[in-house]
Short mmCIF file of C-alpha atoms and ligand atoms in Angstrom, two decimals:
data_model
loop_
_atom_site.label_atom_id
_atom_site.label_comp_id
_atom_site.label_asym_id
_atom_site.label_seq_id
_atom_site.Cartn_x
_atom_site.Cartn_y
_atom_site.Cartn_z
CA MET A 29 145.60 49.85 56.51
CA ILE A 30 148.86 47.93 55.40
CA GLY A 31 148.78 47.70 51.77
CA ASP A 32 146.96 50.59 50.76
CA ARG A 33 150.12 52.20 48.96
CA LYS A 34 152.23 50.79 46.74
CA VAL A 35 155.77 50.95 47.38
CA ASN A 36 158.32 49.97 45.06
CA VAL A 37 161.47 48.71 47.43
CA PHE A 38 165.17 48.74 44.60
CA PHE A 39 167.56 45.95 45.37
CA ASP A 40 169.81 44.19 43.55
CA ASP A 41 172.77 41.71 44.62
CA VAL A 42 175.44 43.49 42.30
CA MET A 43 175.74 45.29 45.56
CA LEU A 44 176.82 43.12 48.24
CA GLY A 45 180.39 43.18 46.04
CA HIS A 46 181.76 45.66 47.83
CA ASP A 47 183.54 42.79 50.24
CA PRO A 48 187.05 45.60 51.27
CA GLN A 49 188.11 42.54 53.41
CA VAL A 50 191.64 44.37 55.15
CA ASP A 51 193.35 41.04 55.59
CA LEU A 52 193.73 40.88 52.39
CA PRO A 53 196.88 42.59 50.40
CA PHE A 54 195.96 46.42 49.28
CA LEU A 55 197.45 48.76 46.60
CA PRO A 56 200.12 50.71 47.96
CA SER A 57 199.36 53.82 48.77
CA ARG A 58 200.44 57.20 51.52
CA VAL A 59 197.13 56.53 52.48
CA GLU A 60 197.41 52.84 53.04
CA LYS A 61 200.38 52.90 55.41
CA ARG A 62 198.46 56.06 57.24
CA VAL A 63 195.57 54.29 57.66
CA ARG A 64 197.54 50.15 58.07
CA SER A 65 199.48 52.14 61.14
CA VAL A 66 196.68 53.62 62.94
CA LEU A 67 194.81 49.85 62.29
CA GLU A 68 197.61 48.19 63.84
CA GLY A 69 197.53 50.35 66.84
CA LEU A 70 194.11 48.85 67.80
CA ASN A 71 194.06 46.84 70.20
CA PHE A 72 191.16 44.57 68.07
CA LYS A 73 190.44 43.30 65.30
CA TRP A 74 189.24 45.44 62.96
CA SER A 75 186.57 45.18 60.14
CA TYR A 76 185.41 46.96 57.66
CA PRO A 77 182.15 47.94 59.18
CA GLU A 78 179.50 48.43 55.91
CA HIS A 79 179.96 45.32 54.84
CA PRO A 80 177.57 42.58 52.16
CA GLY A 81 176.23 41.80 55.76
CA ARG A 82 174.17 44.77 55.53
CA LEU A 83 172.00 44.70 53.15
CA SER A 84 171.37 40.39 53.00
CA ALA A 85 169.87 40.59 56.80
CA ILE A 86 167.09 43.64 55.54
CA LYS A 87 166.73 40.96 52.80
CA GLN A 88 166.54 38.36 54.58
CA TYR A 89 163.42 39.73 57.65
CA LEU A 90 161.31 41.00 54.70
CA ASP A 91 161.68 37.77 52.72
CA GLU A 92 161.00 36.30 56.37
CA ASN A 93 158.62 38.83 56.60
CA PRO A 94 156.82 40.33 53.81
CA VAL A 95 155.35 43.69 53.64
CA PRO A 96 151.61 43.78 51.05
CA GLY A 97 152.54 46.17 49.15
CA ILE A 98 155.47 46.66 48.53
CA HIS A 99 157.01 45.52 45.60
CA LEU A 100 160.46 44.33 44.61
CA LYS A 101 162.57 45.95 41.48
CA SER A 102 166.03 46.84 40.77
CA GLY A 103 167.29 49.45 37.97
CA PRO A 104 170.10 49.78 35.80
CA ARG A 105 173.87 51.59 36.77
CA ALA A 106 174.22 54.91 37.07
CA THR A 107 175.61 56.41 33.48
CA TYR A 108 178.38 59.23 34.51
CA ASP A 109 176.71 61.61 32.69
CA GLN A 110 174.23 61.13 35.74
CA LEU A 111 177.26 61.10 37.82
CA SER A 112 179.27 63.86 36.88
CA ARG A 113 175.73 66.16 38.04
CA VAL A 114 177.80 65.98 41.01
CA HIS A 115 181.35 65.30 41.07
CA THR A 116 183.78 65.70 38.91
CA THR A 117 184.37 64.17 36.08
CA SER A 118 188.42 63.53 37.71
CA TYR A 119 186.41 62.82 40.80
CA LEU A 120 184.70 59.91 38.07
CA ASP A 121 188.48 59.74 36.18
CA HIS A 122 189.79 58.14 39.33
CA ILE A 123 186.45 56.13 41.05
CA PHE A 124 187.06 54.25 38.11
CA SER A 125 190.18 53.36 37.82
CA MET A 126 189.70 51.73 40.63
CA ALA A 127 187.78 48.46 39.59
CA GLY A 128 189.02 44.86 39.41
CA LYS A 129 191.23 45.85 42.69
CA ARG A 130 192.31 47.22 46.73
CA ALA A 131 192.20 49.45 48.19
CA TRP A 132 191.87 52.87 50.15
CA LEU A 133 190.10 56.12 49.47
CA ASP A 134 190.51 57.54 51.99
CA ARG A 135 192.03 57.99 55.79
CA ASP A 136 188.49 57.99 57.47
CA THR A 137 189.43 54.13 56.31
CA THR A 138 187.04 54.29 52.87
CA ALA A 139 188.07 51.64 51.01
CA VAL A 140 187.02 49.41 47.81
CA SER A 141 187.23 45.97 46.79
CA PRO A 142 187.87 44.90 42.98
CA ASP A 143 183.54 44.58 41.80
CA SER A 144 183.00 47.54 44.69
CA ILE A 145 183.09 49.98 41.39
CA GLU A 146 179.69 48.04 39.53
CA ALA A 147 178.59 47.87 43.51
CA ALA A 148 177.91 51.64 43.64
CA THR A 149 177.20 52.66 40.00
CA THR A 150 174.83 50.52 41.23
CA ALA A 151 173.12 51.91 43.72
CA ALA A 152 173.42 55.34 42.16
CA GLY A 153 171.41 53.80 39.80
CA ASN A 154 168.14 52.50 42.10
CA ALA A 155 168.08 55.25 43.43
CA ILE A 156 167.63 56.80 40.37
CA ALA A 157 164.75 54.80 39.75
CA ALA A 158 162.71 54.85 42.49
CA VAL A 159 163.47 58.65 42.23
CA GLU A 160 161.77 57.87 38.22
CA SER A 161 159.55 55.74 39.91
CA VAL A 162 157.05 57.87 42.28
CA VAL A 163 157.57 61.03 39.30
CA ASN A 164 155.84 58.75 37.02
CA LYS A 165 153.03 57.90 38.70
CA GLU A 166 154.91 54.21 38.95
CA ALA A 167 154.05 53.97 42.71
CA ASP A 168 153.00 55.48 45.41
CA SER A 169 156.34 55.80 47.41
CA ALA A 170 159.03 54.06 47.32
CA PHE A 171 162.49 53.01 49.03
CA ALA A 172 166.11 52.27 46.86
CA LEU A 173 168.12 49.80 48.49
CA VAL A 174 171.58 50.63 48.52
CA ARG A 175 175.92 49.35 49.06
CA PRO A 176 177.78 50.76 49.46
CA PRO A 177 175.96 54.31 51.43
CA GLY A 178 176.10 57.77 50.46
CA HIS A 179 175.92 60.88 51.72
CA HIS A 180 178.98 61.45 53.05
CA ALA A 181 180.81 61.60 49.40
CA GLU A 182 181.61 64.84 48.32
CA PRO A 183 182.76 66.06 44.69
CA VAL A 184 185.63 65.55 44.84
CA ARG A 185 186.08 62.98 47.55
CA ALA A 186 184.80 59.95 49.41
CA ARG A 187 184.50 59.65 52.71
CA GLY A 188 183.02 57.54 55.86
CA PHE A 189 182.33 54.25 53.26
CA CYS A 190 180.23 56.63 50.66
CA LEU A 191 182.05 56.14 47.22
CA LEU A 192 179.17 57.41 45.34
CA ASN A 193 176.78 60.00 46.48
CA ASN A 194 173.35 58.31 45.82
CA VAL A 195 170.30 59.95 46.78
CA ALA A 196 172.56 63.78 45.16
CA VAL A 197 172.96 61.98 42.38
CA ALA A 198 169.48 61.26 41.91
CA ALA A 199 168.10 64.41 42.92
CA ALA A 200 169.65 66.38 39.98
CA HIS A 201 168.96 62.97 37.99
CA ALA A 202 165.30 64.26 39.08
CA GLN A 203 166.54 68.87 38.52
CA ALA A 204 167.28 67.94 34.68
CA LYS A 205 165.72 64.78 33.46
CA LEU A 206 162.55 64.84 35.23
CA GLY A 207 160.61 68.60 35.41
CA CYS A 208 160.77 68.32 39.41
CA GLU A 209 161.88 71.96 40.56
CA ARG A 210 162.15 71.81 43.94
CA ILE A 211 163.83 69.44 46.46
CA LEU A 212 163.24 68.68 49.71
CA LEU A 213 166.01 66.38 51.27
CA ILE A 214 166.09 65.68 54.66
CA ASP A 215 169.24 63.41 56.03
CA TRP A 216 168.04 61.87 59.73
CA ASP A 217 171.38 59.52 59.84
CA ALA A 218 172.79 59.23 63.00
CA HIS A 219 176.05 61.51 60.62
CA HIS A 220 176.03 64.48 59.21
CA GLY A 221 175.71 64.67 55.24
CA ASN A 222 178.46 66.55 54.40
CA GLY A 223 178.29 65.52 50.98
CA THR A 224 175.20 66.68 50.95
CA GLN A 225 175.38 69.45 52.12
CA ASP A 226 178.70 70.11 50.49
CA ILE A 227 176.66 69.15 46.15
CA PHE A 228 173.62 71.90 46.58
CA TRP A 229 175.17 74.19 49.43
CA ALA A 230 174.96 76.98 47.08
CA ASP A 231 171.19 75.84 45.24
CA PRO A 232 168.42 77.70 46.91
CA ASP A 233 166.36 74.78 44.80
CA VAL A 234 167.13 72.02 47.29
CA LEU A 235 165.98 72.68 50.84
CA PHE A 236 168.94 70.69 52.08
CA PHE A 237 167.20 69.67 56.34
CA ASP A 238 169.60 67.30 58.80
CA THR A 239 169.14 66.06 61.82
CA HIS A 240 172.35 64.57 62.82
CA CYS A 241 174.18 63.88 66.60
CA ALA A 242 176.10 66.99 66.74
CA ALA A 243 180.32 67.25 66.53
CA PRO A 244 182.39 66.05 67.17
CA PHE A 245 181.24 62.83 65.71
CA TYR A 246 182.09 61.93 62.72
CA PRO A 247 181.96 64.07 60.57
CA GLY A 248 182.58 66.84 62.25
CA SER A 249 180.07 68.73 60.61
CA GLY A 250 176.63 70.33 60.09
CA HIS A 251 176.70 73.25 63.56
CA LEU A 252 173.84 75.18 63.52
CA GLU A 253 174.91 78.61 61.96
CA ASP A 254 175.51 76.46 58.97
CA VAL A 255 172.95 77.47 56.19
CA GLY A 256 174.06 77.30 53.07
CA ALA A 257 176.12 79.84 50.79
CA GLY A 258 174.87 82.29 47.94
CA LEU A 259 171.31 82.24 46.51
CA GLY A 260 171.31 78.92 48.41
CA GLU A 261 171.58 80.59 51.87
CA GLY A 262 169.07 79.77 54.59
CA TYR A 263 168.44 76.09 51.82
CA THR A 264 170.69 74.14 54.33
CA ILE A 265 168.74 73.54 58.21
CA ASN A 266 171.58 71.87 59.96
CA VAL A 267 170.06 70.13 63.99
CA PRO A 268 172.93 69.01 65.52
CA LEU A 269 171.51 66.54 68.50
CA PRO A 270 172.55 65.57 71.57
CA GLU A 271 174.45 61.74 71.39
CA THR A 272 170.61 60.22 72.97
CA THR A 273 169.04 62.26 71.31
CA GLY A 274 164.80 60.23 71.24
CA ASP A 275 161.97 59.39 70.07
CA LEU A 276 160.03 62.84 71.54
CA ALA A 277 163.07 65.47 70.92
CA PHE A 278 163.08 63.80 66.16
CA GLU A 279 159.84 63.77 66.51
CA LYS A 280 159.67 68.02 67.74
CA ALA A 281 162.23 68.65 64.61
CA PHE A 282 160.47 67.44 62.05
CA ARG A 283 157.65 68.41 63.40
CA GLU A 284 158.29 72.56 64.18
CA ILE A 285 161.27 72.63 61.61
CA LEU A 286 161.20 69.58 58.53
CA ILE A 287 157.15 71.20 58.65
CA PRO A 288 157.48 74.57 58.83
CA ALA A 289 160.18 75.08 56.34
CA ALA A 290 158.43 73.16 54.19
CA GLU A 291 155.67 74.86 54.12
CA HIS A 292 157.27 77.56 52.97
CA PHE A 293 159.60 76.19 50.43
CA LYS A 294 156.99 73.84 49.10
CA PRO A 295 159.03 70.79 46.50
CA ASP A 296 157.77 69.16 44.01
CA LEU A 297 160.02 65.86 45.54
CA VAL A 298 160.86 64.74 48.56
CA LEU A 299 164.46 62.69 48.73
CA VAL A 300 165.43 60.96 52.47
CA SER A 301 168.01 60.00 53.03
CA ALA A 302 167.40 57.14 55.98
CA GLY A 303 170.00 56.04 57.73
CA PHE A 304 169.84 53.50 61.15
CA ASP A 305 171.93 54.62 62.89
CA PRO A 306 169.83 57.06 64.98
CA HIS A 307 168.17 53.07 67.28
CA HIS A 308 169.16 53.15 70.53
CA ASN A 309 171.05 49.91 69.30
CA ASP A 310 173.25 51.17 67.22
CA MET A 311 175.90 54.10 68.86
CA ALA A 312 174.44 56.95 69.41
CA MET A 313 170.64 58.21 69.18
CA ASN A 314 168.22 56.32 71.28
CA LEU A 315 165.32 56.36 68.08
CA SER A 316 163.62 53.12 68.17
CA TYR A 317 161.14 51.26 65.85
CA ASN A 318 157.41 53.69 66.77
CA GLY A 319 160.46 56.69 66.58
CA PHE A 320 161.23 55.56 62.96
CA LYS A 321 157.44 55.16 61.38
CA VAL A 322 156.55 58.30 63.24
CA LEU A 323 159.08 60.77 61.27
CA THR A 324 158.11 58.16 58.08
CA SER A 325 154.77 59.03 58.23
CA ILE A 326 155.86 63.32 58.68
CA VAL A 327 157.43 62.95 56.02
CA GLN A 328 155.10 61.00 53.66
CA ASN A 329 152.06 63.99 54.89
CA ILE A 330 154.52 66.31 53.64
CA ALA A 331 154.83 64.98 50.26
CA ASP A 332 151.05 64.59 49.79
CA GLN A 333 150.05 67.70 51.03
CA HIS A 334 153.46 69.74 48.46
CA CYS A 335 153.67 67.02 45.98
CA GLU A 336 151.15 64.51 44.68
CA GLY A 337 153.16 61.54 47.33
CA ARG A 338 155.89 62.08 45.88
CA LEU A 339 158.59 60.15 47.90
CA ALA A 340 161.78 58.43 47.96
CA LEU A 341 163.84 56.91 50.77
CA VAL A 342 167.31 56.45 48.90
CA LEU A 343 168.87 53.55 52.21
CA GLU A 344 172.61 54.87 53.97
CA GLY A 345 174.09 53.94 57.48
CA GLY A 346 173.01 51.44 60.04
CA TYR A 347 175.53 48.58 61.89
CA ASN A 348 173.37 46.83 64.29
CA LEU A 349 171.86 44.42 61.36
CA THR A 350 169.09 43.94 63.77
CA SER A 351 168.54 46.77 63.49
CA LEU A 352 168.85 47.96 59.94
CA SER A 353 166.24 45.60 59.20
CA ARG A 354 163.62 45.73 61.74
CA GLY A 355 164.58 49.42 61.15
CA VAL A 356 163.70 49.35 57.34
CA HIS A 357 160.83 47.56 57.87
CA ALA A 358 159.17 49.87 60.56
CA VAL A 359 159.37 52.16 57.33
CA LEU A 360 157.78 50.24 55.03
CA GLU A 361 154.87 48.96 56.61
CA VAL A 362 153.66 53.03 57.26
CA LEU A 363 154.73 54.14 53.39
CA ALA A 364 152.60 51.05 52.20
CA GLY A 365 149.32 52.50 54.41
CA GLY A 366 150.08 51.16 58.00
CA GLU A 367 149.56 52.30 61.54
CA VAL A 368 151.74 54.61 63.03
CA PRO A 369 152.28 55.02 66.54
CA GLU A 370 151.91 57.44 69.31
CA LEU A 371 155.19 59.17 70.52
CA GLN A 372 156.13 58.06 74.69
CA GLU A 373 159.28 58.67 76.59
CA CYS A 374 160.55 55.54 76.25
CA GLY A 375 159.19 53.64 79.04
CA VAL A 376 156.63 55.53 80.32
CA GLN A 377 154.50 53.21 79.26
CA ALA A 378 156.29 49.69 80.93
CA VAL A 379 156.04 52.45 84.32
CA ALA A 380 152.20 52.66 83.47
CA GLU A 381 150.98 49.23 83.48
CA ALA A 382 153.67 48.06 86.69
CA ALA A 383 151.68 50.75 88.58
CA ALA A 384 148.42 49.09 87.33
CA PHE A 385 149.78 45.59 88.80
CA HIS A 386 150.90 47.43 91.68
CA ARG A 387 148.24 49.68 93.07
CA SER A 388 146.20 47.77 94.60
CA ALA A 389 148.97 46.48 96.97
CA PHE A 390 148.88 49.70 98.42
CA VAL A 391 145.82 51.36 97.60
CA GLU A 392 142.80 50.23 99.71
CA ASP A 393 139.91 49.48 97.15
CA ASP A 394 136.66 51.95 97.02
ZN1 ZN B 401 175.54 56.97 59.44
#
């Protein structure tokens, strides 16, 4: 029943401070010239898609439709030392020097506003706090509702609206300070988690499983053959999927690839880079709210089976505000012990009902 399991949800208004408004003047640079010329060439007015309204929409929907068993919390900002487990010090020095400024960080349109560094370190800190709360058994699971997102951020580079790799910072913290030895990191965002893959590419202690829309869809990485290297060979699992992939195919990937991999790996902590852009309202894929519920129950079962339920989710993308807020809500219902639906191909249930409705017109009663 919903409410049977305790879920800590991490949120902090500080993360609303990251707000790159492209009409305002940015620091002059080569990247600035490049991005401006691209934006001027568009035949529509571009605004920064990863905006504060994403988090406020989730918070508002949760306030209006509370989920029993949910406890709202906030964590401290991540420290320089915590971040330096996955980012180089030269990158961090550059990022920290951007405090108080407006600037483009990457030509893929990743930018900062004056309060972005505080927001980004708060996002990474709340991902850490979520992991600490499940490892310390304060809750059955945790969900860090954070932004800017993290999974595109590489050790030395901001990309794809991501400044700091929140989930990777949390995983590295769990290894360094919380006694976790084998971490299963699942990324179901529609985009490949290139940054997370890079960070743990040669690490046999982090099993990275990523379903995503296949290249050339952004960021263009995550090929089937990319399986890690060195000691980490075999510990990166990419499942590139065609556009419009929906519930049944996602469920099949999780049941037929993720579950056996987890069985073999035996994680002592499960983390999820939870993006809501695979929802059919968003851009490329066709997941429904029920689809998100089933994926959540599969990862929850893996955590229950292998690591006493230790499961933490960290928000990544999701740009349609309706499916973002309702998707998070659907996931929280399952985390809190709610019912898990059976999946059907989209429309099958409606056809069954229509058939029952029309049947009497064409079929003689017995
Ligand atoms: Zn995404």
